[in-house]
Every structure is written in C-alpha cells, then in structure tokens.
Amino acid sequence: MTSSQLPSTATTSTTPGDAAVVRVTGEIDMFTSDDLLHRCATALDGGAACLVVDLAEVTFFASSGIAALGRLREHNATPRRPVHVVASRAVRRSLELTAMDRLLPLHDTVDEALAAARFEAHLDGATG
C-alpha cells in the first residue's frame, strides 16, 4: 500500500448539548466518501441536534467527497439540523471552488464550528 492509498479514519463523538462531531483524517476519495456520508447520516439519524464534520486533518479531498457532503445536505432536509464543516486547506479550496461553502458553513476549528452550529440550532428551535 503506497502513501496515496492509505485509508482515511473516522470517529464520531457526541458532545454536551446533543451536538455530534464526525472527525475524519487522511484522504477522502471514491473509496472513502460513502463512509463519510454514512457516519454523518447516522449521527443525524441518531438524534443529534447539530453536526460538525471535522475535516481539518484531511489531506486529499476528491469530488466524491464534495458529492457526499451534497448528499448529506439532501439527507438532512427534514427535519433540518445545522451542519457545519471544519476544513483543512485542501478541503476549503475544493468547497469554495464548487460554491459548497455557501451551503455548508466552513470553520477553522471544532470549537468555532460547534458554537455556530449550536447557536443556529437554538435559533431554529426558538423560531420553529
């Protein structure tokens, strides 16, 4: 296995306030993007009030990763819960070039993303 074939790893954790964080490291490509979508959808389906997708340690982000985030947004349509992304430089560039950053807010840190997602969840709950 060459370094370009190393699989990504992902973990999911729930933080106080029913926020879920899915952390992914390594590469997201056609072999790993379905796992990204599955883990994120499972966190939302498990009752998370909001989700942070931590891609800060992702070194390669293929178009299949962008598509997985798009499918996640569709999966999350009803009921809509805030989904925010922590993006590495590689991820941020891909998401900005495809205008996905207009659909999924990007952040530099997990703490920043959690605060924004929780705030958005609170506002949605107060007005809905």
Backbone as ProteinMPNN parsed JSONL, in Angstrom:
{"seq_chain_A": "MTSSQLPSTATTSTTPGDAAVVRVTGEIDMFTSDDLLHRCATALDGGAACLVVDLAEVTFFASSGIAALGRLREHNATPRRPVHVVASRAVRRSLELTAMDRLLPLHDTVDEALAAARFEAHLDGATG", "coords_chain_A": {"N_chain_A": [[0.844, -1.171, 0.0], [0.739, 2.099, -0.986], [1.598, 5.464, 0.088], [-0.332, 7.135, -0.972], [-2.478, 5.495, -1.043], [-3.34, 5.054, 1.485], [-5.861, 4.463, 3.84], [-8.59, 6.558, 4.963], [-9.421, 7.582, 8.299], [-12.114, 7.58, 10.623], [-13.989, 8.994, 13.277], [-16.704, 9.234, 15.553], [-18.24, 11.416, 17.795], [-20.261, 12.465, 20.536], [-21.144, 15.508, 21.938], [-21.825, 17.494, 24.893], [-25.108, 18.863, 24.836], [-26.198, 17.683, 22.702], [-24.766, 17.748, 20.287], [-23.141, 16.398, 17.523], [-19.951, 15.244, 16.498], [-18.141, 14.422, 13.716], [-15.119, 13.174, 12.986], [-12.621, 13.126, 10.555], [-9.708, 11.78, 9.12], [-6.906, 11.807, 6.879], [-7.399, 10.717, 3.559], [-10.106, 11.59, 1.433], [-11.86, 10.012, -0.902], [-13.123, 8.235, -3.794], [-13.25, 5.76, -2.613], [-13.621, 6.152, 0.086], [-15.568, 8.057, 0.555], [-18.253, 7.249, 0.794], [-18.301, 6.142, 3.346], [-17.874, 8.447, 4.871], [-20.293, 9.845, 4.342], [-22.133, 7.96, 5.391], [-21.411, 7.856, 8.165], [-21.927, 10.497, 8.949], [-24.686, 10.768, 8.33], [-25.711, 8.799, 10.007], [-25.13, 9.908, 12.509], [-26.819, 12.16, 12.467], [-29.305, 10.884, 12.124], [-29.383, 9.579, 14.506], [-30.307, 11.39, 16.293], [-28.921, 13.753, 16.767], [-28.762, 17.206, 17.482], [-27.333, 18.999, 16.055], [-24.584, 18.992, 13.736], [-21.098, 18.648, 13.393], [-18.714, 18.381, 10.967], [-15.603, 17.356, 10.999], [-12.989, 18.017, 9.133], [-10.406, 18.783, 9.285], [-7.988, 17.425, 9.328], [-7.805, 16.249, 6.889], [-6.129, 15.346, 4.01], [-6.421, 15.038, 1.309], [-9.042, 15.685, -0.884], [-11.389, 14.543, -2.783], [-13.652, 14.869, -5.631], [-15.716, 13.137, -5.068], [-15.98, 13.358, -2.335], [-17.011, 15.923, -2.094], [-19.443, 15.461, -3.345], [-20.524, 13.65, -1.488], [-20.941, 15.312, 0.722], [-22.876, 16.961, -0.4], [-24.955, 15.093, -0.767], [-25.397, 14.516, 1.894], [-26.471, 16.915, 2.763], [-28.914, 16.853, 1.382], [-30.023, 14.557, 2.581], [-30.43, 15.527, 5.088], [-32.6, 17.209, 4.944], [-35.238, 17.183, 6.088], [-36.1, 16.566, 9.368], [-34.466, 19.725, 9.266], [-31.237, 20.064, 10.439], [-28.543, 21.949, 11.8], [-25.512, 21.768, 9.977], [-22.135, 21.985, 10.059], [-18.816, 22.599, 8.855], [-15.459, 21.83, 9.532], [-12.627, 22.782, 8.002], [-9.728, 21.682, 6.307], [-6.975, 23.136, 4.5], [-6.938, 22.002, 1.905], [-9.517, 20.916, 1.712], [-11.113, 23.181, 2.127], [-10.472, 24.738, -0.125], [-11.49, 23.143, -2.241], [-14.234, 23.112, -1.572], [-14.883, 25.823, -1.658], [-14.334, 26.442, -4.358], [-16.332, 25.046, -5.62], [-18.589, 26.218, -4.704], [-19.836, 25.083, -2.516], [-19.377, 26.025, -0.019], [-21.247, 27.936, 0.371], [-23.453, 26.57, 1.056], [-22.814, 24.915, 3.179], [-21.569, 25.97, 6.116], [-18.186, 26.958, 6.69], [-15.435, 26.442, 8.899], [-12.562, 27.196, 11.001], [-11.853, 25.849, 13.326], [-12.915, 23.192, 15.545], [-14.203, 24.011, 17.894], [-15.133, 26.572, 17.182], [-16.893, 25.87, 15.104], [-18.725, 24.222, 16.493], [-19.85, 26.095, 18.286], [-21.138, 27.847, 16.481], [-22.916, 26.085, 15.172], [-24.478, 25.151, 17.308], [-25.634, 27.577, 18.101], [-27.125, 28.186, 15.803], [-28.879, 25.975, 15.828], [-30.289, 26.487, 18.17], [-31.544, 28.903, 17.49], [-33.14, 28.012, 15.352], [-34.811, 26.255, 16.734], [-36.098, 28.032, 18.432], [-37.594, 29.577, 16.716], [-39.05, 27.828, 15.225]], "CA_chain_A": [[0.0, 0.0, 0.0], [1.526, 3.326, -1.042], [1.048, 6.51, 0.945], [-1.538, 7.693, -1.58], [-3.557, 4.533, -0.884], [-3.674, 4.895, 2.89], [-7.275, 4.775, 4.061], [-8.9, 7.578, 5.951], [-10.034, 7.074, 9.517], [-13.191, 8.451, 11.072], [-14.573, 8.738, 14.582], [-17.875, 10.057, 15.841], [-18.451, 11.641, 19.215], [-21.357, 13.373, 20.867], [-20.743, 16.437, 22.974], [-22.986, 18.004, 25.618], [-25.962, 19.703, 24.014], [-26.621, 16.878, 21.563], [-24.012, 18.03, 19.065], [-22.277, 15.288, 17.112], [-18.76, 15.615, 15.736], [-17.542, 13.336, 12.942], [-13.75, 13.557, 12.644], [-12.036, 12.298, 9.503], [-8.316, 12.088, 8.795], [-6.398, 11.122, 5.692], [-7.903, 11.079, 2.239], [-11.494, 11.29, 1.088], [-11.926, 9.758, -2.335], [-14.247, 7.375, -4.15], [-13.261, 4.579, -1.758], [-13.92, 6.507, 1.476], [-16.619, 9.076, 0.677], [-19.501, 6.635, 1.276], [-18.178, 6.02, 4.804], [-18.107, 9.795, 5.394], [-21.738, 10.089, 4.287], [-22.808, 7.048, 6.328], [-21.162, 8.282, 9.548], [-22.637, 11.762, 9.193], [-26.126, 10.492, 8.312], [-26.006, 8.04, 11.22], [-25.127, 10.854, 13.631], [-28.057, 12.943, 12.389], [-30.433, 9.978, 12.355], [-29.339, 9.2, 15.911], [-30.92, 12.421, 17.107], [-28.078, 14.929, 17.013], [-29.413, 18.481, 17.192], [-26.488, 19.639, 15.054], [-23.446, 18.154, 13.361], [-19.858, 19.248, 12.911], [-17.889, 17.452, 10.203], [-14.232, 17.839, 11.185], [-12.115, 17.581, 8.044], [-9.173, 19.558, 9.447], [-6.826, 16.567, 9.093], [-7.943, 15.617, 5.576], [-5.038, 15.798, 3.155], [-6.87, 14.973, -0.083], [-10.498, 15.74, -0.88], [-11.808, 14.36, -4.173], [-15.013, 15.296, -5.963], [-16.674, 12.251, -4.397], [-16.194, 13.936, -1.003], [-17.936, 17.039, -2.29], [-20.749, 14.844, -3.618], [-21.022, 13.079, -0.231], [-21.483, 16.419, 1.522], [-24.119, 17.361, -1.055], [-25.976, 14.09, -0.429], [-25.697, 14.705, 3.31], [-27.381, 18.057, 2.846], [-30.226, 16.352, 0.954], [-30.479, 13.627, 3.617], [-30.73, 16.33, 6.27], [-33.597, 18.209, 4.58], [-36.366, 17.224, 7.011], [-36.003, 17.952, 9.808], [-33.15, 20.298, 9.006], [-30.381, 20.376, 11.57], [-27.322, 22.619, 11.33], [-24.302, 21.004, 9.674], [-21.011, 22.885, 9.833], [-17.62, 21.861, 8.449], [-14.119, 22.328, 9.838], [-11.968, 22.442, 6.744], [-8.3, 21.861, 6.048], [-6.754, 23.989, 3.318], [-7.342, 21.25, 0.71], [-10.977, 20.809, 1.72], [-11.673, 24.53, 1.957], [-10.305, 25.144, -1.524], [-12.458, 22.391, -3.045], [-15.605, 23.535, -1.264], [-15.067, 27.193, -2.157], [-14.351, 26.429, -5.824], [-17.607, 24.47, -6.075], [-19.631, 27.004, -4.025], [-20.457, 24.346, -1.415], [-19.243, 26.818, 1.198], [-22.475, 28.727, 0.504], [-24.477, 25.67, 1.586], [-22.323, 24.372, 4.438], [-20.615, 26.928, 6.685], [-16.834, 26.461, 6.939], [-14.79, 26.995, 10.092], [-11.16, 26.83, 11.183], [-11.695, 24.982, 14.492], [-14.106, 22.478, 16.003], [-14.896, 24.854, 18.878], [-15.837, 27.612, 16.424], [-17.999, 25.228, 14.389], [-19.723, 23.814, 17.479], [-20.555, 27.281, 18.774], [-22.021, 28.339, 15.418], [-23.973, 25.094, 14.934], [-25.39, 25.187, 18.465], [-26.372, 28.827, 18.016], [-28.091, 28.029, 14.732], [-29.882, 25.012, 16.295], [-31.105, 27.187, 19.165], [-32.411, 29.86, 16.779], [-34.153, 27.255, 14.621], [-35.761, 25.736, 17.707], [-36.873, 29.124, 19.012], [-38.499, 30.157, 15.741], [-39.794, 26.796, 14.535]], "C_chain_A": [[0.891, 1.236, 0.0], [0.88, 4.376, -0.166], [-0.213, 7.121, 0.348], [-2.725, 6.741, -1.459], [-3.942, 4.325, 0.573], [-5.128, 5.288, 3.113], [-7.436, 5.925, 5.04], [-9.44, 6.883, 7.186], [-11.077, 8.069, 9.97], [-13.649, 8.019, 12.452], [-15.758, 9.672, 14.757], [-17.979, 10.206, 17.344], [-19.626, 12.596, 19.397], [-20.902, 14.229, 22.031], [-21.985, 16.93, 23.711], [-23.793, 18.963, 24.75], [-26.414, 19.0, 22.761], [-25.987, 17.292, 20.243], [-23.141, 16.816, 18.76], [-21.114, 15.851, 16.308], [-18.247, 14.358, 15.04], [-16.182, 13.832, 12.486], [-13.196, 12.579, 11.624], [-10.603, 12.75, 9.278], [-7.931, 11.331, 7.54], [-7.026, 11.649, 4.418], [-9.379, 10.721, 2.097], [-11.556, 11.215, -0.43], [-13.082, 8.807, -2.603], [-14.339, 6.119, -3.281], [-13.712, 4.897, -0.331], [-15.091, 7.466, 1.638], [-17.951, 8.491, 1.157], [-19.479, 6.466, 2.792], [-18.401, 7.38, 5.469], [-19.603, 10.088, 5.44], [-22.471, 9.236, 5.314], [-22.636, 7.51, 7.771], [-21.92, 9.565, 9.883], [-24.147, 11.544, 9.255], [-26.541, 9.736, 9.566], [-26.051, 8.956, 12.436], [-26.41, 11.685, 13.636], [-29.275, 12.079, 12.685], [-30.512, 9.525, 13.804], [-29.853, 10.274, 16.841], [-30.063, 13.631, 17.411], [-28.827, 16.196, 16.62], [-28.64, 19.264, 16.144], [-25.265, 18.754, 14.842], [-22.284, 19.021, 12.916], [-19.069, 18.14, 12.219], [-16.471, 18.01, 10.226], [-13.322, 17.22, 10.133], [-10.765, 18.301, 8.105], [-7.922, 18.746, 9.149], [-6.926, 15.807, 7.769], [-6.905, 16.215, 4.639], [-5.383, 15.79, 1.673], [-8.386, 14.866, -0.064], [-10.976, 15.71, -2.325], [-13.246, 14.827, -4.375], [-16.061, 14.396, -5.322], [-16.939, 12.701, -2.962], [-17.159, 15.109, -1.066], [-19.339, 16.493, -2.519], [-21.345, 14.255, -2.342], [-21.6, 14.166, 0.666], [-22.776, 16.944, 0.915], [-25.253, 16.399, -0.743], [-26.358, 14.184, 1.042], [-26.677, 15.855, 3.491], [-28.79, 17.651, 2.424], [-30.83, 15.429, 2.009], [-31.013, 14.395, 4.829], [-31.858, 17.325, 6.026], [-34.742, 18.316, 5.587], [-36.164, 16.198, 8.104], [-34.584, 18.46, 9.601], [-32.437, 20.611, 10.316], [-29.108, 21.021, 11.058], [-26.175, 21.636, 11.125], [-23.223, 22.014, 9.316], [-19.759, 22.054, 9.6], [-16.366, 22.592, 8.926], [-13.241, 21.844, 8.692], [-10.465, 22.684, 6.777], [-8.176, 22.754, 4.812], [-7.244, 23.29, 2.048], [-8.861, 21.166, 0.604], [-11.606, 22.171, 1.448], [-11.6, 24.965, 0.498], [-11.327, 24.441, -2.422], [-13.883, 22.874, -2.816], [-15.879, 24.962, -1.737], [-15.159, 27.227, -3.682], [-15.663, 25.888, -6.392], [-18.814, 25.157, -5.445], [-20.368, 26.216, -2.943], [-20.343, 25.101, -0.1], [-20.449, 27.734, 1.406], [-23.598, 27.898, 1.123], [-24.109, 25.096, 2.95], [-21.28, 25.333, 5.0], [-19.277, 26.265, 7.025], [-16.218, 27.189, 8.127], [-13.351, 26.503, 10.165], [-10.954, 25.858, 12.332], [-13.012, 24.301, 14.835], [-14.892, 23.341, 16.993], [-15.72, 25.94, 18.191], [-17.062, 27.026, 15.718], [-19.101, 24.795, 15.35], [-20.53, 24.997, 17.988], [-21.551, 27.786, 17.735], [-23.187, 27.378, 15.18], [-24.975, 25.082, 16.081], [-26.233, 26.448, 18.444], [-27.464, 28.726, 16.969], [-29.218, 27.074, 15.16], [-30.828, 25.67, 17.292], [-32.057, 28.156, 18.487], [-33.506, 29.138, 16.016], [-35.216, 26.735, 15.568], [-36.642, 26.828, 18.293], [-37.888, 29.691, 18.026], [-39.393, 29.124, 15.086], [-40.78, 26.196, 15.422]], "O_chain_A": [[1.716, 1.4, 0.899], [-0.255, 4.207, 0.279], [-1.081, 7.58, 1.09], [-3.858, 7.131, -1.741], [-4.798, 3.49, 0.864], [-5.576, 6.327, 2.629], [-6.544, 6.222, 5.835], [-9.865, 5.73, 7.124], [-10.944, 9.269, 9.729], [-13.693, 6.828, 12.76], [-15.803, 10.76, 14.182], [-17.825, 9.234, 18.083], [-19.933, 13.414, 18.53], [-20.337, 13.722, 23.001], [-23.094, 16.793, 23.195], [-23.228, 19.777, 24.019], [-26.954, 19.63, 21.852], [-26.621, 17.19, 19.192], [-22.483, 16.277, 19.649], [-21.268, 16.803, 15.543], [-17.956, 13.354, 15.689], [-16.083, 14.779, 11.706], [-13.285, 11.364, 11.796], [-10.314, 13.946, 9.248], [-8.559, 10.333, 7.185], [-7.167, 12.856, 4.222], [-9.832, 9.684, 2.581], [-11.34, 12.199, -1.138], [-13.928, 8.596, -1.735], [-15.393, 5.485, -3.221], [-14.143, 3.997, 0.388], [-15.563, 7.67, 2.756], [-18.702, 9.171, 1.856], [-20.505, 6.625, 3.452], [-19.045, 7.459, 6.515], [-20.119, 10.529, 6.466], [-23.338, 9.737, 6.03], [-23.609, 7.552, 8.525], [-22.483, 9.697, 10.969], [-24.813, 12.081, 10.14], [-27.604, 10.001, 10.127], [-26.915, 8.8, 13.299], [-27.016, 11.889, 14.687], [-30.175, 12.497, 13.414], [-31.577, 9.133, 14.28], [-29.839, 10.095, 18.059], [-30.443, 14.46, 18.238], [-29.449, 16.257, 15.559], [-29.208, 20.09, 15.43], [-24.954, 17.886, 15.658], [-22.45, 19.988, 12.173], [-18.792, 17.096, 12.81], [-16.171, 19.003, 9.563], [-12.936, 16.055, 10.231], [-10.068, 18.413, 7.097], [-6.899, 19.31, 8.759], [-6.208, 14.83, 7.558], [-6.811, 17.433, 4.493], [-4.722, 16.452, 0.873], [-8.951, 14.061, 0.675], [-10.968, 16.733, -3.01], [-13.957, 15.137, -3.419], [-17.178, 14.84, -5.057], [-18.02, 12.449, -2.429], [-18.017, 15.269, -0.198], [-20.309, 16.999, -1.954], [-22.554, 14.351, -2.131], [-22.635, 13.962, 1.301], [-23.684, 17.335, 1.65], [-26.38, 16.822, -0.485], [-27.514, 13.958, 1.399], [-27.609, 15.763, 4.29], [-29.763, 18.069, 3.052], [-32.024, 15.515, 2.296], [-31.94, 13.945, 5.503], [-32.055, 18.22, 6.848], [-35.174, 19.422, 5.909], [-36.06, 15.014, 7.784], [-33.619, 17.709, 9.745], [-32.956, 21.32, 11.178], [-28.636, 20.67, 9.976], [-25.9, 20.789, 11.975], [-23.379, 22.801, 8.382], [-19.653, 20.931, 10.094], [-16.228, 23.802, 8.749], [-13.128, 20.643, 8.446], [-9.993, 23.735, 7.21], [-9.173, 23.078, 4.167], [-7.892, 23.915, 1.208], [-9.421, 21.328, -0.48], [-12.522, 22.29, 0.634], [-12.566, 25.501, -0.044], [-11.957, 25.08, -3.266], [-14.65, 23.026, -3.766], [-16.99, 25.27, -2.169], [-15.976, 27.963, -4.236], [-16.055, 26.233, -7.507], [-19.946, 24.714, -5.639], [-21.43, 26.648, -2.494], [-21.114, 24.857, 0.828], [-20.648, 28.253, 2.504], [-24.569, 28.443, 1.648], [-24.982, 24.824, 3.775], [-20.211, 25.491, 4.41], [-19.237, 25.164, 7.574], [-16.443, 28.381, 8.335], [-12.965, 25.543, 9.498], [-9.978, 25.108, 12.328], [-14.086, 24.774, 14.462], [-16.121, 23.391, 16.93], [-16.862, 26.197, 18.571], [-18.139, 27.621, 15.736], [-20.283, 24.977, 15.058], [-21.753, 24.914, 18.109], [-22.686, 28.118, 18.076], [-24.323, 27.817, 15.006], [-26.183, 25.01, 15.853], [-27.427, 26.397, 18.738], [-28.601, 29.132, 17.212], [-30.387, 27.341, 14.882], [-32.035, 25.431, 17.257], [-33.231, 28.237, 18.848], [-34.658, 29.572, 16.014], [-36.403, 26.768, 15.243], [-37.804, 26.582, 18.616], [-38.92, 30.224, 18.433], [-40.39, 29.48, 14.457], [-41.512, 25.296, 15.013]]}, "name": "protein", "num_of_chains": 1, "seq": "MTSSQLPSTATTSTTPGDAAVVRVTGEIDMFTSDDLLHRCATALDGGAACLVVDLAEVTFFASSGIAALGRLREHNATPRRPVHVVASRAVRRSLELTAMDRLLPLHDTVDEALAAARFEAHLDGATG"}
